[in-house]
Coordinates of C-alpha atoms and ligand atoms in Angstrom, one line a residue:
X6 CA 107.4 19.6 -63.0
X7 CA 107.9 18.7 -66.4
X8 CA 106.7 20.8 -69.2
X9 CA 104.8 19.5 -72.2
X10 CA 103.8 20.8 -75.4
X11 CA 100.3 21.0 -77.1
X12 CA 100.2 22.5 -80.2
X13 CA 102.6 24.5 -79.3
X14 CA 101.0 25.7 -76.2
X15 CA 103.2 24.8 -73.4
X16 CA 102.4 24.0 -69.4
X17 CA 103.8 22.4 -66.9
X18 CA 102.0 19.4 -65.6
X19 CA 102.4 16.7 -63.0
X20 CA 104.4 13.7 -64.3
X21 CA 101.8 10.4 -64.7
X22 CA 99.4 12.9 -65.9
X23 CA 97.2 11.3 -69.1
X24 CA 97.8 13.4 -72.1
X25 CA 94.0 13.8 -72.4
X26 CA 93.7 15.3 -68.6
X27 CA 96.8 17.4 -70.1
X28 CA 94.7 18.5 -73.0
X29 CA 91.9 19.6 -71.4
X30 CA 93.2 22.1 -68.6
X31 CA 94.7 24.4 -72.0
X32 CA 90.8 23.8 -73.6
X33 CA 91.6 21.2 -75.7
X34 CA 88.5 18.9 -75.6
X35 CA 89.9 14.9 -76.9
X36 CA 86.8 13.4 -78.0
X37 CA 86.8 10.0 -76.7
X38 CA 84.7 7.2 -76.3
X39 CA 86.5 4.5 -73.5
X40 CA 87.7 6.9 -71.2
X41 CA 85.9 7.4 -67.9
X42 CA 88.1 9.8 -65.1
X43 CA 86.4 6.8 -63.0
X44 CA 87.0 3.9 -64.6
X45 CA 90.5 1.9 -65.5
X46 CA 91.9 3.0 -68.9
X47 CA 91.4 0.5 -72.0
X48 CA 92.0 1.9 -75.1
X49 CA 89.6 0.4 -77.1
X50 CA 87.7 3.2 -79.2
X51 CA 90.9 4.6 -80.4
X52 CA 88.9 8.4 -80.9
X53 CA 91.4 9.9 -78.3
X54 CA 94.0 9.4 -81.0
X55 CA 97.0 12.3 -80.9
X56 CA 100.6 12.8 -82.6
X57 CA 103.3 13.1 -80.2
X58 CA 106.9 14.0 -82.2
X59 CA 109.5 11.3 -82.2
X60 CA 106.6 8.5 -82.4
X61 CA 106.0 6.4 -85.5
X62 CA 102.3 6.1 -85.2
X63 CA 99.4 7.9 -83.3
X64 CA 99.3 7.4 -79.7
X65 CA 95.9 6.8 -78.0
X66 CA 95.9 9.9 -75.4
X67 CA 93.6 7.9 -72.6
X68 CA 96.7 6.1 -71.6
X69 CA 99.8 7.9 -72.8
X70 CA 101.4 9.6 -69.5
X71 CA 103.8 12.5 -69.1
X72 CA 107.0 11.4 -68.6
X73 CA 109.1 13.1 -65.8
X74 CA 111.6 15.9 -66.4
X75 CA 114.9 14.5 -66.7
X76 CA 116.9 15.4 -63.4
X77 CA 119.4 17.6 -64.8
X78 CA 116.6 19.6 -66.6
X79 CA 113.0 19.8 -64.8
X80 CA 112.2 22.4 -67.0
X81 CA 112.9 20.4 -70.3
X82 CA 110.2 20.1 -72.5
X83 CA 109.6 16.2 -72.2
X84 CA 106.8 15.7 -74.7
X85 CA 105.0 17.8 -77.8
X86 CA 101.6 16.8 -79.0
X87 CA 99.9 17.6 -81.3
X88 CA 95.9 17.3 -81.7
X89 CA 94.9 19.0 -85.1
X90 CA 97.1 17.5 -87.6
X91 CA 95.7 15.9 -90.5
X92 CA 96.9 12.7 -89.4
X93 CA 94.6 12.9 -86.3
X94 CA 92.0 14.4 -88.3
X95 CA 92.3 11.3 -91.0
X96 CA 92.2 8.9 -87.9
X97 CA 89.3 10.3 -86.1
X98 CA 87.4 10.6 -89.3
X99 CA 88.1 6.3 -89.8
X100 CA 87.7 5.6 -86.0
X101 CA 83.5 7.1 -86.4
X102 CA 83.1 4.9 -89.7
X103 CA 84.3 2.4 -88.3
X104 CA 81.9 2.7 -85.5
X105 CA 79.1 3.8 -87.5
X106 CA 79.5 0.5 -89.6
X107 CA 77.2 -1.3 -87.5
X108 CA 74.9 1.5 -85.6
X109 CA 71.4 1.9 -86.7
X110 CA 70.3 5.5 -88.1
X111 CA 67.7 5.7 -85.3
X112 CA 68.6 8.6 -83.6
X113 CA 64.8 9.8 -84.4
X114 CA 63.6 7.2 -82.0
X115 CA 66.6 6.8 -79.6
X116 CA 66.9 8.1 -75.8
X117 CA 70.0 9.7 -76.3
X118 CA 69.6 11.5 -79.4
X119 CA 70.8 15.5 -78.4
X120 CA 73.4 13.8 -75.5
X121 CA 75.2 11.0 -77.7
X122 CA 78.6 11.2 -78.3
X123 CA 78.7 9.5 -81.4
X124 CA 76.1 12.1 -83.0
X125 CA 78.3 14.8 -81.5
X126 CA 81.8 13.3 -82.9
X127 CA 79.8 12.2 -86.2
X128 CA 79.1 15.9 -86.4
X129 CA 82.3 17.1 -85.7
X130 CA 85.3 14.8 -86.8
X131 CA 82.6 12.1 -89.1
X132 CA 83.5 11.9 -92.6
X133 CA 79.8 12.7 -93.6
X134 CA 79.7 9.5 -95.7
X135 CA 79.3 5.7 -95.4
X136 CA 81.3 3.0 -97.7
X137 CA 79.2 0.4 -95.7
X138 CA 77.4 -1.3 -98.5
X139 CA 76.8 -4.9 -96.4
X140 CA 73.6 -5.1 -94.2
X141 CA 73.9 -4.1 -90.8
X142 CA 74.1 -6.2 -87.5
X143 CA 70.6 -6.8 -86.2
X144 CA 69.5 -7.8 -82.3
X145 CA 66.7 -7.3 -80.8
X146 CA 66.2 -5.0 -77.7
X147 CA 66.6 -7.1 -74.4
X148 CA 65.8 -6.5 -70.6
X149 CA 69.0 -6.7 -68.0
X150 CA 66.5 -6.7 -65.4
X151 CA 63.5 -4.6 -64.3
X152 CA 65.5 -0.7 -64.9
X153 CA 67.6 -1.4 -67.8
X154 CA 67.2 -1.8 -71.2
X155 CA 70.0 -3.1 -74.2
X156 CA 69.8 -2.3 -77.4
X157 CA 72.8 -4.2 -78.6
X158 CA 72.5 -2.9 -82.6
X159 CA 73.6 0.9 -80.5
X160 CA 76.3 -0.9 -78.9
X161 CA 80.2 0.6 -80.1
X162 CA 81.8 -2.0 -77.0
X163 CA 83.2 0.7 -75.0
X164 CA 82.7 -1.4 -72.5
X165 CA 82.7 1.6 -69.8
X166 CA 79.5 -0.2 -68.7
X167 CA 81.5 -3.3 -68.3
X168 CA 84.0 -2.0 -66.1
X169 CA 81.5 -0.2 -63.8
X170 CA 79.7 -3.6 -62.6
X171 CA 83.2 -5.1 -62.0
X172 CA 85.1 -2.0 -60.9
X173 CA 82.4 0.2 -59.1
X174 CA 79.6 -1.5 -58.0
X175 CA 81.2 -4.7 -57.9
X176 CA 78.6 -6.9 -58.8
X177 CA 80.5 -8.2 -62.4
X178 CA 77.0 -8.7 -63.5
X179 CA 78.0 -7.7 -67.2
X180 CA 80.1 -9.3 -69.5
X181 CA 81.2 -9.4 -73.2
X182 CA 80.8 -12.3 -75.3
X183 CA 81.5 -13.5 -78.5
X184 CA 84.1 -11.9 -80.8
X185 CA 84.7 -9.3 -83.6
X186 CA 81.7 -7.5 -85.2
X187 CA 79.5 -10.3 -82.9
X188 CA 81.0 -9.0 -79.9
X189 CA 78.1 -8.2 -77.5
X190 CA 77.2 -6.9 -73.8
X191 CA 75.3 -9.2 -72.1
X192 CA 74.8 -10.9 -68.4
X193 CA 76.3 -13.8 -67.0
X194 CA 73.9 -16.2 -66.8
X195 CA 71.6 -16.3 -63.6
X196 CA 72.6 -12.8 -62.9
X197 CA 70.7 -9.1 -63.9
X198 CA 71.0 -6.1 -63.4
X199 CA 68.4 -6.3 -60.5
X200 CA 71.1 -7.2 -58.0
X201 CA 72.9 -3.7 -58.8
X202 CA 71.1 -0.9 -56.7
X203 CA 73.8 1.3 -58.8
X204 CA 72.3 -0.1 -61.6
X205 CA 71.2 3.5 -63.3
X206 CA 74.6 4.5 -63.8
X207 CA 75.4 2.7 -66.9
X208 CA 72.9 4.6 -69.0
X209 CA 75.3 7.5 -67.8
X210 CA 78.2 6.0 -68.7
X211 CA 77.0 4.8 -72.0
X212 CA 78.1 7.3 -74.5
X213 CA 75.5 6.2 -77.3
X214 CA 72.2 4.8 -76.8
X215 CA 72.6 1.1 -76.0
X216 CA 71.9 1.0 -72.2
X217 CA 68.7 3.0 -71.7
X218 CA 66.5 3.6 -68.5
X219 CA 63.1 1.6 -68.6
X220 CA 61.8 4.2 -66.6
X221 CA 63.0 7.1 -68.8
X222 CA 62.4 5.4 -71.9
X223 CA 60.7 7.0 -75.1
X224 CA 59.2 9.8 -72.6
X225 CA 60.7 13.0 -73.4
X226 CA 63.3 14.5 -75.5
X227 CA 66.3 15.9 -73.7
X228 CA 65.9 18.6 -75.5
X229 CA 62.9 19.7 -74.2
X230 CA 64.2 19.3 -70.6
X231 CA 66.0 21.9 -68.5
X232 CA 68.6 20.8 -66.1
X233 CA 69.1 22.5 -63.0
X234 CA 72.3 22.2 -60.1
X235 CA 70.9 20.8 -57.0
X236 CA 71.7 17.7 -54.5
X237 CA 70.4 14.9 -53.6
X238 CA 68.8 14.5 -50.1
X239 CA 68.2 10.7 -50.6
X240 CA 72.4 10.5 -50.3
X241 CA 74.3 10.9 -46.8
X242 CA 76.6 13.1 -48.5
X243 CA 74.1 15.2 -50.6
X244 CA 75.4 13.8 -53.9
X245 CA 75.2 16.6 -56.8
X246 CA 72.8 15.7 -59.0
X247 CA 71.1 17.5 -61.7
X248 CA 66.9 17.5 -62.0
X249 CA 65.8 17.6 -65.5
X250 CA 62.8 18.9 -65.7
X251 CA 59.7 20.0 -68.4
X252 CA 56.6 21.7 -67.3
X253 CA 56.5 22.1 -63.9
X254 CA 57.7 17.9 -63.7
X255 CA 60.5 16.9 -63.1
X256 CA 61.6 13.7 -65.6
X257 CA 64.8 12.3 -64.0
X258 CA 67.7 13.1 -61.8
X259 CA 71.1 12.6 -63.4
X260 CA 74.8 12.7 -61.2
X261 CA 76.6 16.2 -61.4
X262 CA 80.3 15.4 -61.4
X263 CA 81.9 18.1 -59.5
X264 CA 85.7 18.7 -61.2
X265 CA 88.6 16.3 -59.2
X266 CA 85.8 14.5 -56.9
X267 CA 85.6 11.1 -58.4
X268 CA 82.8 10.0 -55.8
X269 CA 80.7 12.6 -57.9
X270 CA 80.2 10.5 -60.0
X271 CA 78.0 7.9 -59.4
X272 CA 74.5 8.1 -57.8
X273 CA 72.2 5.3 -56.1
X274 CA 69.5 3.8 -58.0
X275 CA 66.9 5.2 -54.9
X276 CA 68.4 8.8 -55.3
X277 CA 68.1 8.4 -59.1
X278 CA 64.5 7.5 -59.1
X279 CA 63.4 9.5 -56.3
X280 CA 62.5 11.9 -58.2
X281 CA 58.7 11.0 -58.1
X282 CA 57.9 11.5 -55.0
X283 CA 58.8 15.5 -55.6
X284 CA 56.3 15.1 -58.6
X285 CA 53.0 17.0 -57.1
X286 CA 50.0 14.5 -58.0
X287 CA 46.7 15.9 -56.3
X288 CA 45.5 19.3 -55.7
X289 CA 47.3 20.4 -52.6
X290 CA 45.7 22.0 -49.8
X291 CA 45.8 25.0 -48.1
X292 CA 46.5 26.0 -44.0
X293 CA 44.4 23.6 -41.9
X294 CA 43.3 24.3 -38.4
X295 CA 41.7 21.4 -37.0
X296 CA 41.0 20.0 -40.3
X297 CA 39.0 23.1 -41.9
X298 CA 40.6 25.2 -44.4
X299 CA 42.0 28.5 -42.4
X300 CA 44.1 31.6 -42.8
X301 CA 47.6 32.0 -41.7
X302 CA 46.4 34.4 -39.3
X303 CA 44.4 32.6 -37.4
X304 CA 47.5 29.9 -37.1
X305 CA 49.7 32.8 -35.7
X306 CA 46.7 33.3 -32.9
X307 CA 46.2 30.2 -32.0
X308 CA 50.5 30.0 -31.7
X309 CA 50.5 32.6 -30.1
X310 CA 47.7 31.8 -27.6
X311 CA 48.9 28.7 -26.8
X312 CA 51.9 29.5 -25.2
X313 CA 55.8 27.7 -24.4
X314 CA 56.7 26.8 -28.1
X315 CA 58.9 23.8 -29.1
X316 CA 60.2 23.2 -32.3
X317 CA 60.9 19.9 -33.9
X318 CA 63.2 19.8 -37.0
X319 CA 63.8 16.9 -39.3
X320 CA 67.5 17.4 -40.6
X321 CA 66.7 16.5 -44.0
X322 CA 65.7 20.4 -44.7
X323 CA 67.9 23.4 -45.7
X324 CA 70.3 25.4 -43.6
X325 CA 67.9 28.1 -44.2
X326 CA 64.5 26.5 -42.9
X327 CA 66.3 25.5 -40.0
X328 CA 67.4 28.2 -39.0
X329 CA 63.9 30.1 -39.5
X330 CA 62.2 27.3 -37.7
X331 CA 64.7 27.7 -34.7
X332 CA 63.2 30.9 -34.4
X333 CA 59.9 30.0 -33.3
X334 CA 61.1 27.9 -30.2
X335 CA 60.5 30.3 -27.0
X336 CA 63.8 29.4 -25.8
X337 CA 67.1 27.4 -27.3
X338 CA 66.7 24.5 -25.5
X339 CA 63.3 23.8 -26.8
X340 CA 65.1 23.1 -30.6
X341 CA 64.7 19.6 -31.4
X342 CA 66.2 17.5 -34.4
X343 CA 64.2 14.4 -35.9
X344 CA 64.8 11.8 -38.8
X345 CA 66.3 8.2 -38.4
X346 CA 66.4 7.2 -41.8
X347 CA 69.7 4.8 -42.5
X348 CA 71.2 4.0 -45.7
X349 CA 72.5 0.1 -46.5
X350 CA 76.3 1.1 -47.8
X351 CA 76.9 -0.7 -50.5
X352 CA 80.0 1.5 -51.7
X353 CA 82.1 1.8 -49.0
X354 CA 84.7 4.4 -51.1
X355 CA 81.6 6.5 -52.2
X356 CA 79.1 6.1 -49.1
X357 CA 81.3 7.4 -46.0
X358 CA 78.2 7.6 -43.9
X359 CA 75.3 5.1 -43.5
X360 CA 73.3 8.3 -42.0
X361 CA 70.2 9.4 -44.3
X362 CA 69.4 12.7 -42.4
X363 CA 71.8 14.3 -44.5
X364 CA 71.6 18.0 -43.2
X365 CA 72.1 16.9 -39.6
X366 CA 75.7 18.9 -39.1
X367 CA 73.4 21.8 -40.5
X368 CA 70.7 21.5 -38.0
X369 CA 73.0 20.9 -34.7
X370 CA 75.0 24.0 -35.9
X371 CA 72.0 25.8 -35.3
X372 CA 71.0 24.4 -32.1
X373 CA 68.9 21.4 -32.9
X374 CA 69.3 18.3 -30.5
X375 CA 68.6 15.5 -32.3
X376 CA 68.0 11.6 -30.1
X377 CA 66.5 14.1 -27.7
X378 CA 62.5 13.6 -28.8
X379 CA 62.2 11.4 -25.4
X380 CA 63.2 14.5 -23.0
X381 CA 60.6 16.5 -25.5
X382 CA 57.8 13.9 -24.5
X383 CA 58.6 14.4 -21.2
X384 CA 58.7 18.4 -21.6
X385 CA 54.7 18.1 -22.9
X386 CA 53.3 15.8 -20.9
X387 CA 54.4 18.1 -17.8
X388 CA 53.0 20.4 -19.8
X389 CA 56.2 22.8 -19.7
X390 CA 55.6 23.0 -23.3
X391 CA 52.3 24.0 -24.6
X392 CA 53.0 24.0 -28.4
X393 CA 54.9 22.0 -31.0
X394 CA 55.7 23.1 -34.3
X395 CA 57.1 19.7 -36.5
X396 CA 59.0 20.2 -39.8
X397 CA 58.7 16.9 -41.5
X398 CA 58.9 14.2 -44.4
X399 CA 57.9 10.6 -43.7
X400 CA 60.2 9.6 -46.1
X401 CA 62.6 9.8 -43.5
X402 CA 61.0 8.5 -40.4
X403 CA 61.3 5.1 -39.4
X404 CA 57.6 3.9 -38.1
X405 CA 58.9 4.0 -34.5
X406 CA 60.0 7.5 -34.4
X407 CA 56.9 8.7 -35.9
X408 CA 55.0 6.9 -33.3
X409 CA 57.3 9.0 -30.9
X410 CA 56.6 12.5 -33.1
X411 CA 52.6 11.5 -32.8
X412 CA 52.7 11.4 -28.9
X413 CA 54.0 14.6 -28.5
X414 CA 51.6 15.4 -31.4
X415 CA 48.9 14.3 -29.1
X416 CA 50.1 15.4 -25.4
X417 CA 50.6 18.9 -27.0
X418 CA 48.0 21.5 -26.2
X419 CA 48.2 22.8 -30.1
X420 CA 50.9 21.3 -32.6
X421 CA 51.3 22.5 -36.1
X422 CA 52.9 20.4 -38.9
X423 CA 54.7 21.2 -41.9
X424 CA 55.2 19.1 -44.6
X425 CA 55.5 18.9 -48.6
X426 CA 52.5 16.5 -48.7
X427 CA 50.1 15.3 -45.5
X428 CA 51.4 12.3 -43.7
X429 CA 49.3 10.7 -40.7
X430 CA 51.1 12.8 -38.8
X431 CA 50.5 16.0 -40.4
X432 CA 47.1 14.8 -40.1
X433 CA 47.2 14.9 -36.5
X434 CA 48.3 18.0 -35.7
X435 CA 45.7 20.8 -34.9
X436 CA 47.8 23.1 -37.5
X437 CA 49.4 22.0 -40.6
X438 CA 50.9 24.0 -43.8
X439 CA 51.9 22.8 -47.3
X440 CA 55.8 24.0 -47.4
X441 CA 58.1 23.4 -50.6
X442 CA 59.7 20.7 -51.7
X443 CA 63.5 21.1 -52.4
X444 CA 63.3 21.0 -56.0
X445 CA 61.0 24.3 -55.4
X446 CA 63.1 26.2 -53.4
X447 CA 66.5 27.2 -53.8
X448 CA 68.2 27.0 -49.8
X449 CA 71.8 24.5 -48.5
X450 CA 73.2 22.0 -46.8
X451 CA 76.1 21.0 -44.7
X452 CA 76.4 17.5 -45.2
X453 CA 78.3 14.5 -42.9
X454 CA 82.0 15.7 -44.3
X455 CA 81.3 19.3 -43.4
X456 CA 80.9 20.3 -47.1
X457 CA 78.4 23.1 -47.9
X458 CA 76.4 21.9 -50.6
X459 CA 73.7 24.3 -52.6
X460 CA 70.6 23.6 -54.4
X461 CA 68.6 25.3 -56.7
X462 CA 65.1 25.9 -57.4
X463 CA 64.1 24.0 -60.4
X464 CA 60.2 24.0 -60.5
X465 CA 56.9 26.5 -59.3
X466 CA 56.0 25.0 -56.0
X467 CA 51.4 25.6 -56.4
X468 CA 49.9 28.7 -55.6
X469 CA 49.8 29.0 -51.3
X470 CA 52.3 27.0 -50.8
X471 CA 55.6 28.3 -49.3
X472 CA 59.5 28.2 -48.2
X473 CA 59.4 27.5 -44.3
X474 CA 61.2 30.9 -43.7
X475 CA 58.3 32.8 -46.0
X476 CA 55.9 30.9 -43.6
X477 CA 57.7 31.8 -40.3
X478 CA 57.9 35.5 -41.4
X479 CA 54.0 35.0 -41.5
X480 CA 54.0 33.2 -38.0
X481 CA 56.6 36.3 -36.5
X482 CA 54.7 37.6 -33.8
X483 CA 55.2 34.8 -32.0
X484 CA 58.1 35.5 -29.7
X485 CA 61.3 35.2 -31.4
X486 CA 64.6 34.8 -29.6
X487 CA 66.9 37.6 -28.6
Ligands
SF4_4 S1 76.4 -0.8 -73.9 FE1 77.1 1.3 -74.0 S2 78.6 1.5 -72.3 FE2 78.3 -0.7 -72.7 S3 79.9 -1.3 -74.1 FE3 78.1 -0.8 -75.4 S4 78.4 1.4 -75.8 FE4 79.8 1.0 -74.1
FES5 S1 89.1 7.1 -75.2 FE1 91.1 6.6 -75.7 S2 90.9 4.8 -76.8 FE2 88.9 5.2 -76.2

């Protein structure tokens, strides 16, 4: 491998390797503007500006490669940059007045005020003063559909947004037009942003705050929200995503590009916004036996009393609350899997699985048969088993499995549901208890590529209500398998 030079800091790195990536794995942070790891290099901000030796003028370090070692030497030193200079600091400095010539001083009001690169660079490489004496640029906001707003005075024309509709998502449904300081994002006409159901992912990828979420819009300050790791079980493959959240509500979910995964970085416009449904609305209730308010305890008799116990488990749960669950089945045979839930794939590179039950692998591993809710049925009605305990979110039922759920519900001597919130089923079971949500509970995943993914608890679930394994330890005298 060849060996570069960075400051005088020399590695060894892979030849084709940008001099920005190169920077960054010896700390060296290039502040740049253009560059996505995702998206095709432009060079158009000109921030990522560096010196290399033995070239006349600063190179842009988004699309200047490592040369390879010369084959007599493959330990030669092929390249020495430098990033501190005062030539780069000059350039940097001009690159953010330049940029700044035309953007509005309304980081009071705007989104990303506290996550905007150009208030972070300003900040760090800005000159601290303006020569701009001419009146700025003025547009007014505009929709690009229902979920996105433009506010072309922010724009800089990174066009990373750009490049995203036609490289990503494939749509093209943004464009720039006109020239010079009147360059501007727009859509083609007849199209918006509507069509895109990845949409959401160009406020991410705008660095300043031009493209903003209407749903997010002028409703918190990121400062105020704390982000914490967790996935998302709206994605096949359990995307990373971070919950920001403020007072026991959680405000959005955001992608959480994990290092060297480019399909990381991008999350569906239905994972993105369903976020709401894990927003607790009314009061929540407490254990239910046959619609009256009841004590755990007298659940456990009635269990217990009841007799032959199968479990029913929908694979959209943690690795944890399936294998808890599991344990309340009399025998292994009696574990069953539920959720049909497909999703459309759109991406084809970053959706390798049309399969919305995303903890499925999880749930088989620990004995769970799922397609088998027939042979269940069958099970009940011959009254083999005499109780059914149902882990469940009808988010992820299609209308003819829960019709299938609900007649076991109703050939069963005694059935207990768990769920976040009540569905119809829930309803009618004779049991039911309010269980966490996964943004209250901290548990994993083994999602469709065999990758163990890990979430964290982000908010208080509300007094009485539980994890499934706190609720299970509660439930324990039933008999638990050997
Ligand atoms: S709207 Fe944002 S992402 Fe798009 S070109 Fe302008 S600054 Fe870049
Ligand atoms: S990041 Fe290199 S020119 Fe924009």
């Amino acid at each position: 491998m060849p060996t570069i030079k960075i400051n005088d800091v020399e590695l060894s790195v892979t030849p084709g390797t940008l001099v920005l990536d190169a920077c960054r794995t010896v700390g060296i942070d290039i502040p740049h503007y253009c560059y996505h790891p995702a998206l095709t290099p432009v060079a158009t901000c000109r921030m990522c500006l560096v010196e290399i030796k033995g070239q006349p003028k600063l190179a842009t370090s988004c699309t200047t490669t490592v040369p390879p070692a010369p084959k007599d030497n493959p330990e030669a030193v092929v390249m020495e940059v430098f990033t501190n200079t005062p030539a780069v600091a000059d350039a940097r400095a001009g690159v953010m007045e330049f940029l700044l010539i035309n953007h509005p001083l309304d980081c009071p009001i705007c989104d990303q005020a506290g996550e905007c690169k150009l208030q972070d660079y300003s900040y760090s490489y800005g000159s601290g003063d303006s020569r701009m004496a001419e009146v700025k640029r003025r547009y007014r906001y505009e929709d690009l559909g229902a979920k996105i707003v433009i506010d072309k005075n922010r724009c800089i024309h990174c066009t990373r947004c750009v490049r995203f509709t036609r490289e990503i998502s494939g749509g093209g449904e943004l464009t720039v037009a006109s020239r010079g300081a009147h360059l501007e994002v727009t859509t083609y006409t007849g199209k918006s942003l509507d069509q895109n159901p990845y949409a959401g992912n160009v406020v991410d990828l705008c660095p300043v705050g031009a493209l903003t979420s209407r749903d997010f819009r002028f409703k918190k300050r990121v400062w105020y929200l704390k982000s914490v790791p967790s996935i998302s079980r709206h994605s096949a493959l359990g995307s990373p995503i971070w919950i920001d959240h403020e007072a026991n509500q959680i405000h959005r979910f955001r992608p959480r590009p994990l290092e060297g995964k480019e399909t990381t970085h991008f999350i569906s416009d239905e994972e993105r916004y369903s976020y709401a449904h894990y927003n607790r609305g009314a009061l929540v209730q407490g254990p239910l036996l046959k619609g009256q308010a009841a004590t755990v305890d007298a659940l456990r008799e009635a269990l217990q009393a009841a007799g032959a116990t199968a479990v029913i488990g929908q694979g959209t749960f943690g690795c944890d609350a399936a294998q808890r669950l599991g344990e309340l089945a009399t025998s292994a045979d009696l574990r069953y899997g539920s959720g049909d839930k497909t999703i459309p794939v759109v991406l084809p590179k970053y959706q390798t699985s049309a399969d919305g039950i995303l903890n499925r692998r999880g749930f088989t591993e620990r004995g769970f048969r799922f397609g088998a809710l027939e042979d269940l049925l069958g099970k009940v009605q011959k009254g083999e088993v005499k109780a059914v305990v149902v882990l469940h979110d009808a988010a992820f039922t299609s209308s003819k499995e829960a019709d299938l759920l609900g007649q076991i519900l109703k050939a069963a001597p005694f059935s207990l549901a768990l769920e976040f919130e009540a569905s119809d089923l829930g309803r009618a079971a004779t049991a039911w208890l309010p269980i966490t949500s996964f943004a209250e509970e901290s548990d994993f995943i083994v999602n469709h590529d065999g990758e163990l993914r890990r979430y964290q608890k982000a908010i208080q679930p509300p007094k009485g209500v539980r994890t499934v394994p706190a609720w299970v330890k509660d439930l324990a005298a039933v008999p638990v398998l050997a």
